[in-house]
mmCIF file of C-alpha atoms in Angstrom:
data_model
loop_
_atom_site.group_PDB
_atom_site.id
_atom_site.type_symbol
_atom_site.label_atom_id
_atom_site.label_comp_id
_atom_site.label_asym_id
_atom_site.label_seq_id
_atom_site.Cartn_x
_atom_site.Cartn_y
_atom_site.Cartn_z
ATOM 1 C CA GLY A 1429 17.355 -67.617 11.422
ATOM 2 C CA ALA A 1430 15.835 -66.209 14.565
ATOM 3 C CA VAL A 1431 15.152 -68.698 17.375
ATOM 4 C CA VAL A 1432 12.046 -68.964 19.513
ATOM 5 C CA SER A 1433 12.269 -71.297 22.466
ATOM 6 C CA GLN A 1434 9.133 -72.692 24.072
ATOM 7 C CA HIS A 1435 9.075 -74.525 27.392
ATOM 8 C CA PRO A 1436 8.004 -77.075 28.426
ATOM 9 C CA SER A 1437 7.634 -79.266 25.348
ATOM 10 C CA ARG A 1438 5.275 -81.610 27.153
ATOM 11 C CA VAL A 1439 3.242 -81.265 30.312
ATOM 12 C CA ILE A 1440 0.667 -83.430 32.017
ATOM 13 C CA CYS A 1441 -1.434 -81.840 34.713
ATOM 14 C CA LYS A 1442 -4.417 -82.708 36.823
ATOM 15 C CA SER A 1443 -7.813 -81.263 36.120
ATOM 16 C CA GLY A 1444 -8.347 -78.027 38.023
ATOM 17 C CA THR A 1445 -4.705 -77.016 38.215
ATOM 18 C CA SER A 1446 -2.953 -74.243 36.284
ATOM 19 C CA VAL A 1447 -0.125 -74.616 33.801
ATOM 20 C CA LYS A 1448 2.311 -71.973 32.600
ATOM 21 C CA ILE A 1449 4.001 -72.119 29.191
ATOM 22 C CA GLU A 1450 6.969 -69.879 28.424
ATOM 23 C CA CYS A 1451 7.978 -68.487 25.059
ATOM 24 C CA ARG A 1452 11.328 -66.763 24.601
ATOM 25 C CA SER A 1453 12.921 -65.086 21.628
ATOM 26 C CA LEU A 1454 16.577 -65.990 22.062
ATOM 27 C CA ASP A 1455 18.409 -63.720 19.656
ATOM 28 C CA PHE A 1456 16.025 -60.921 18.758
ATOM 29 C CA GLN A 1457 13.527 -58.543 20.275
ATOM 30 C CA ALA A 1458 9.965 -59.583 19.627
ATOM 31 C CA THR A 1459 7.593 -56.665 19.385
ATOM 32 C CA THR A 1460 4.639 -58.958 19.010
ATOM 33 C CA MET A 1461 4.026 -62.517 20.110
ATOM 34 C CA PHE A 1462 1.175 -64.753 19.125
ATOM 35 C CA TRP A 1463 -0.297 -67.817 20.811
ATOM 36 C CA TYR A 1464 -1.947 -70.616 18.877
ATOM 37 C CA ARG A 1465 -3.745 -73.812 19.729
ATOM 38 C CA GLN A 1466 -3.820 -76.829 17.463
ATOM 39 C CA PHE A 1467 -6.031 -79.884 17.772
ATOM 40 C CA PRO A 1468 -5.138 -83.175 16.054
ATOM 41 C CA LYS A 1469 -5.332 -83.050 12.257
ATOM 42 C CA GLN A 1470 -6.373 -79.397 12.308
ATOM 43 C CA SER A 1471 -4.619 -76.174 11.446
ATOM 44 C CA LEU A 1472 -3.274 -73.665 13.947
ATOM 45 C CA MET A 1473 -5.933 -71.488 15.516
ATOM 46 C CA LEU A 1474 -4.867 -68.051 16.711
ATOM 47 C CA MET A 1475 -5.791 -67.490 20.341
ATOM 48 C CA ALA A 1476 -4.314 -64.088 21.123
ATOM 49 C CA THR A 1477 -1.828 -61.431 20.132
ATOM 50 C CA SER A 1478 0.363 -59.769 22.710
ATOM 51 C CA ASN A 1479 2.482 -56.662 22.379
ATOM 52 C CA GLU A 1480 5.231 -55.972 24.880
ATOM 53 C CA GLY A 1481 4.002 -53.969 27.859
ATOM 54 C CA SER A 1482 0.342 -53.979 26.927
ATOM 55 C CA LYS A 1483 -2.638 -56.252 27.387
ATOM 56 C CA ALA A 1484 -3.149 -59.143 25.031
ATOM 57 C CA THR A 1485 -5.820 -59.036 22.368
ATOM 58 C CA TYR A 1486 -7.865 -62.232 22.346
ATOM 59 C CA GLU A 1487 -9.614 -63.759 19.365
ATOM 60 C CA GLN A 1488 -13.347 -64.225 19.472
ATOM 61 C CA GLY A 1489 -14.350 -67.222 21.529
ATOM 62 C CA VAL A 1490 -11.130 -67.403 23.550
ATOM 63 C CA GLU A 1491 -11.688 -66.901 27.274
ATOM 64 C CA LYS A 1492 -9.239 -64.291 28.517
ATOM 65 C CA ASP A 1493 -9.719 -65.306 32.156
ATOM 66 C CA LYS A 1494 -8.847 -68.883 31.344
ATOM 67 C CA PHE A 1495 -5.872 -68.238 29.089
ATOM 68 C CA LEU A 1496 -3.763 -65.577 30.787
ATOM 69 C CA ILE A 1497 -1.096 -64.042 28.597
ATOM 70 C CA ASN A 1498 1.726 -61.886 29.870
ATOM 71 C CA HIS A 1499 4.302 -60.212 27.638
ATOM 72 C CA ALA A 1500 6.485 -58.509 30.206
ATOM 73 C CA SER A 1501 9.579 -58.018 28.090
ATOM 74 C CA LEU A 1502 10.686 -57.981 24.477
ATOM 75 C CA THR A 1503 11.976 -61.532 24.797
ATOM 76 C CA LEU A 1504 9.433 -63.315 26.991
ATOM 77 C CA SER A 1505 5.747 -64.095 26.807
ATOM 78 C CA THR A 1506 3.873 -66.578 28.980
ATOM 79 C CA LEU A 1507 0.561 -68.366 28.563
ATOM 80 C CA THR A 1508 -1.107 -69.676 31.708
ATOM 81 C CA VAL A 1509 -3.964 -72.122 31.327
ATOM 82 C CA THR A 1510 -5.965 -71.688 34.511
ATOM 83 C CA SER A 1511 -8.183 -74.357 36.046
ATOM 84 C CA ALA A 1512 -7.346 -76.723 33.227
ATOM 85 C CA HIS A 1513 -9.860 -79.301 32.066
ATOM 86 C CA PRO A 1514 -9.444 -82.293 29.744
ATOM 87 C CA GLU A 1515 -10.917 -80.304 26.845
ATOM 88 C CA ASP A 1516 -7.960 -77.898 27.164
ATOM 89 C CA SER A 1517 -5.642 -80.714 26.140
ATOM 90 C CA SER A 1518 -4.025 -79.540 22.931
ATOM 91 C CA PHE A 1519 -0.801 -78.491 21.219
ATOM 92 C CA TYR A 1520 0.019 -74.878 22.089
ATOM 93 C CA ILE A 1521 2.426 -72.924 19.893
ATOM 94 C CA CYS A 1522 3.896 -69.469 20.309
ATOM 95 C CA SER A 1523 5.226 -67.217 17.594
ATOM 96 C CA ALA A 1524 7.186 -63.992 17.515
ATOM 97 C CA ARG A 1525 7.772 -61.312 14.953
ATOM 98 C CA VAL A 1526 10.874 -59.192 14.816
ATOM 99 C CA ARG A 1527 11.013 -55.525 15.721
ATOM 100 C CA THR A 1528 12.405 -54.514 12.337
ATOM 101 C CA VAL A 1529 11.247 -54.367 8.766
ATOM 102 C CA ARG A 1530 11.478 -58.135 8.489
ATOM 103 C CA THR A 1531 8.104 -59.738 8.067
ATOM 104 C CA GLU A 1532 8.751 -63.374 8.922
ATOM 105 C CA ALA A 1533 7.185 -65.018 11.934
ATOM 106 C CA PHE A 1534 9.223 -67.465 13.976
ATOM 107 C CA PHE A 1535 7.668 -70.281 15.933
ATOM 108 C CA GLY A 1536 8.402 -72.200 19.075
ATOM 109 C CA GLN A 1537 8.589 -75.968 19.141
ATOM 110 C CA GLY A 1538 5.144 -76.246 20.686
ATOM 111 C CA THR A 1539 3.879 -77.558 24.020
ATOM 112 C CA ARG A 1540 1.783 -80.689 24.234
ATOM 113 C CA LEU A 1541 -0.621 -80.204 27.151
ATOM 114 C CA THR A 1542 -2.503 -83.191 28.497
ATOM 115 C CA VAL A 1543 -5.028 -82.634 31.275
ATOM 116 C CA VAL A 1544 -6.021 -85.780 33.163
ATOM 117 C CA ASP B 457 -7.807 -60.686 6.389
ATOM 118 C CA ALA B 458 -6.587 -61.556 2.914
ATOM 119 C CA LYS B 459 -7.066 -65.262 2.283
ATOM 120 C CA THR B 460 -5.288 -67.990 0.398
ATOM 121 C CA THR B 461 -6.495 -71.197 -1.225
ATOM 122 C CA GLN B 462 -4.395 -74.345 -1.421
ATOM 123 C CA PRO B 463 -5.083 -77.968 -2.374
ATOM 124 C CA ASN B 464 -5.753 -80.126 0.682
ATOM 125 C CA SER B 465 -3.134 -82.698 -0.197
ATOM 126 C CA MET B 466 -0.479 -83.584 -2.746
ATOM 127 C CA GLU B 467 1.821 -86.494 -3.385
ATOM 128 C CA SER B 468 5.303 -86.569 -4.787
ATOM 129 C CA ASN B 469 7.884 -89.193 -5.504
ATOM 130 C CA GLU B 470 11.155 -88.932 -3.690
ATOM 131 C CA GLU B 471 13.869 -86.966 -5.515
ATOM 132 C CA GLU B 472 11.384 -85.395 -7.914
ATOM 133 C CA PRO B 473 10.450 -81.700 -7.976
ATOM 134 C CA VAL B 474 7.262 -80.597 -6.224
ATOM 135 C CA HIS B 475 5.177 -77.585 -7.140
ATOM 136 C CA LEU B 476 2.788 -76.464 -4.417
ATOM 137 C CA PRO B 477 0.246 -73.910 -5.670
ATOM 138 C CA CYS B 478 -1.444 -71.113 -3.774
ATOM 139 C CA ASN B 479 -4.147 -68.693 -4.914
ATOM 140 C CA HIS B 480 -4.501 -65.291 -3.298
ATOM 141 C CA SER B 481 -6.725 -63.284 -5.601
ATOM 142 C CA THR B 482 -7.527 -60.599 -2.992
ATOM 143 C CA ILE B 483 -3.909 -59.813 -2.155
ATOM 144 C CA SER B 484 -3.160 -56.154 -1.462
ATOM 145 C CA GLY B 485 -0.109 -54.221 -2.554
ATOM 146 C CA THR B 486 1.578 -54.409 0.840
ATOM 147 C CA ASP B 487 1.010 -58.125 1.471
ATOM 148 C CA TYR B 488 4.045 -60.389 1.466
ATOM 149 C CA ILE B 489 3.558 -64.001 0.391
ATOM 150 C CA HIS B 490 4.944 -66.343 3.026
ATOM 151 C CA TRP B 491 5.345 -70.090 3.129
ATOM 152 C CA TYR B 492 5.738 -72.125 6.288
ATOM 153 C CA ARG B 493 5.767 -75.845 6.834
ATOM 154 C CA GLN B 494 4.915 -77.955 9.824
ATOM 155 C CA LEU B 495 6.340 -81.370 10.472
ATOM 156 C CA PRO B 496 4.367 -83.696 12.774
ATOM 157 C CA SER B 497 4.373 -82.612 16.433
ATOM 158 C CA GLN B 498 6.501 -79.546 15.751
ATOM 159 C CA GLY B 499 5.919 -75.830 15.455
ATOM 160 C CA PRO B 500 5.781 -74.325 11.966
ATOM 161 C CA GLU B 501 9.056 -73.563 10.232
ATOM 162 C CA TYR B 502 9.679 -70.580 7.967
ATOM 163 C CA VAL B 503 10.391 -71.627 4.384
ATOM 164 C CA ILE B 504 10.457 -68.575 2.154
ATOM 165 C CA HIS B 505 8.710 -65.319 1.414
ATOM 166 C CA GLY B 506 8.497 -62.743 -1.339
ATOM 167 C CA LEU B 507 6.694 -59.635 -2.507
ATOM 168 C CA THR B 508 6.830 -59.398 -6.288
ATOM 169 C CA SER B 509 9.937 -61.097 -7.638
ATOM 170 C CA ASN B 510 10.741 -64.789 -7.611
ATOM 171 C CA VAL B 511 12.888 -65.837 -4.664
ATOM 172 C CA ASN B 512 15.341 -68.650 -4.046
ATOM 173 C CA ASN B 513 16.902 -69.933 -0.859
ATOM 174 C CA ARG B 514 18.508 -73.143 0.285
ATOM 175 C CA MET B 515 15.171 -74.746 1.087
ATOM 176 C CA ALA B 516 12.991 -73.817 -1.855
ATOM 177 C CA SER B 517 12.059 -71.397 -4.607
ATOM 178 C CA LEU B 518 9.040 -69.145 -4.730
ATOM 179 C CA ALA B 519 7.516 -68.250 -8.068
ATOM 180 C CA ILE B 520 5.090 -65.313 -7.952
ATOM 181 C CA ALA B 521 2.666 -64.602 -10.770
ATOM 182 C CA GLU B 522 2.980 -61.259 -12.472
ATOM 183 C CA ASP B 523 -0.421 -60.112 -11.152
ATOM 184 C CA ARG B 524 0.500 -61.518 -7.692
ATOM 185 C CA LYS B 525 -2.786 -63.391 -7.483
ATOM 186 C CA SER B 526 -1.076 -66.731 -7.232
ATOM 187 C CA SER B 527 2.250 -68.233 -6.290
ATOM 188 C CA THR B 528 4.001 -71.578 -6.339
ATOM 189 C CA LEU B 529 6.402 -73.056 -3.837
ATOM 190 C CA ILE B 530 8.944 -75.255 -5.557
ATOM 191 C CA LEU B 531 10.887 -77.972 -3.802
ATOM 192 C CA HIS B 532 13.537 -78.964 -6.311
ATOM 193 C CA ARG B 533 14.127 -82.529 -5.090
ATOM 194 C CA ALA B 534 11.646 -83.868 -2.594
ATOM 195 C CA THR B 535 13.018 -85.949 0.254
ATOM 196 C CA LEU B 536 11.166 -87.963 2.864
ATOM 197 C CA ARG B 537 11.946 -85.189 5.353
ATOM 198 C CA ASP B 538 9.898 -82.771 3.237
ATOM 199 C CA ALA B 539 6.683 -84.602 4.124
ATOM 200 C CA ALA B 540 4.778 -81.933 6.029
ATOM 201 C CA VAL B 541 1.854 -79.547 5.913
ATOM 202 C CA TYR B 542 2.733 -76.471 3.860
ATOM 203 C CA TYR B 543 0.989 -73.198 4.588
ATOM 204 C CA CYS B 544 0.787 -70.247 2.224
ATOM 205 C CA ILE B 545 0.062 -67.093 4.209
ATOM 206 C CA LEU B 546 -0.220 -63.397 3.379
ATOM 207 C CA ILE B 547 1.452 -61.113 5.897
ATOM 208 C CA GLU B 548 1.099 -57.360 5.677
ATOM 209 C CA GLY B 549 4.493 -55.740 5.514
ATOM 210 C CA LYS B 550 4.052 -52.408 7.229
ATOM 211 C CA THR B 551 3.991 -53.518 10.829
ATOM 212 C CA SER B 552 4.923 -56.452 13.005
ATOM 213 C CA TYR B 553 1.520 -56.354 14.699
ATOM 214 C CA ASP B 554 -0.393 -57.970 11.856
ATOM 215 C CA LYS B 555 -1.911 -61.323 12.714
ATOM 216 C CA VAL B 556 -0.571 -64.452 11.092
ATOM 217 C CA ILE B 557 -3.616 -66.526 10.216
ATOM 218 C CA PHE B 558 -3.246 -70.116 9.086
ATOM 219 C CA GLY B 559 -5.524 -71.835 6.606
ATOM 220 C CA PRO B 560 -5.768 -75.626 6.247
ATOM 221 C CA GLY B 561 -2.559 -75.832 4.197
ATOM 222 C CA THR B 562 -1.436 -78.600 1.826
ATOM 223 C CA SER B 563 -0.417 -81.927 3.286
ATOM 224 C CA LEU B 564 2.494 -83.187 1.213
ATOM 225 C CA SER B 565 3.242 -86.895 1.135
ATOM 226 C CA VAL B 566 6.559 -88.080 -0.291
ATOM 227 C CA ILE B 567 6.634 -91.585 -1.688
ATOM 228 C CA PRO B 568 9.940 -93.479 -1.458
#
């Protein structure tokens, strides 16, 4: 199946700093990428949808100035958590859908962010 | 968004078949029925999907009701590695832009 690579898998940062998470589709062109956040024992919560070359669409309640999403190419999307605080500590997951008639979504391995 | 309903949790004995149900009474004609599973501390993994007919792959089988208002994911012989949260999701088939929204899913425990 199609592979989505997410990096880093774990990151610890100090409060007030920014962290960038990369999401790459390795063997297909991803028209659309999604970013999710997941707290312990909860389901995935969609944060934003990004289409290549256009601005991301954020879900209600997600601060676009805090969670910067860039989808510069058909194989790369980045999520930057700016001025991170301990409450931003979470498991962040990216997903990509294929630019064909296929409907499956493929997911990255996730990034565990801990803000201290 | 079309929604699905799944039991919160299920248990199965190892090496026995598991039937995970999903209700989607408001499904539209262009919605595909997808199943994903998530192992602890990992991203979700695609399991199977279908539109109208039953589907089989190396991981599982998907049985879809004739009226498409419900479906069942079948794991033929549960192993300890199948312990995960299973999500039944409807994804519209016309475009890749449609959001993929997760519900609570079913947490499957496999008993040795």
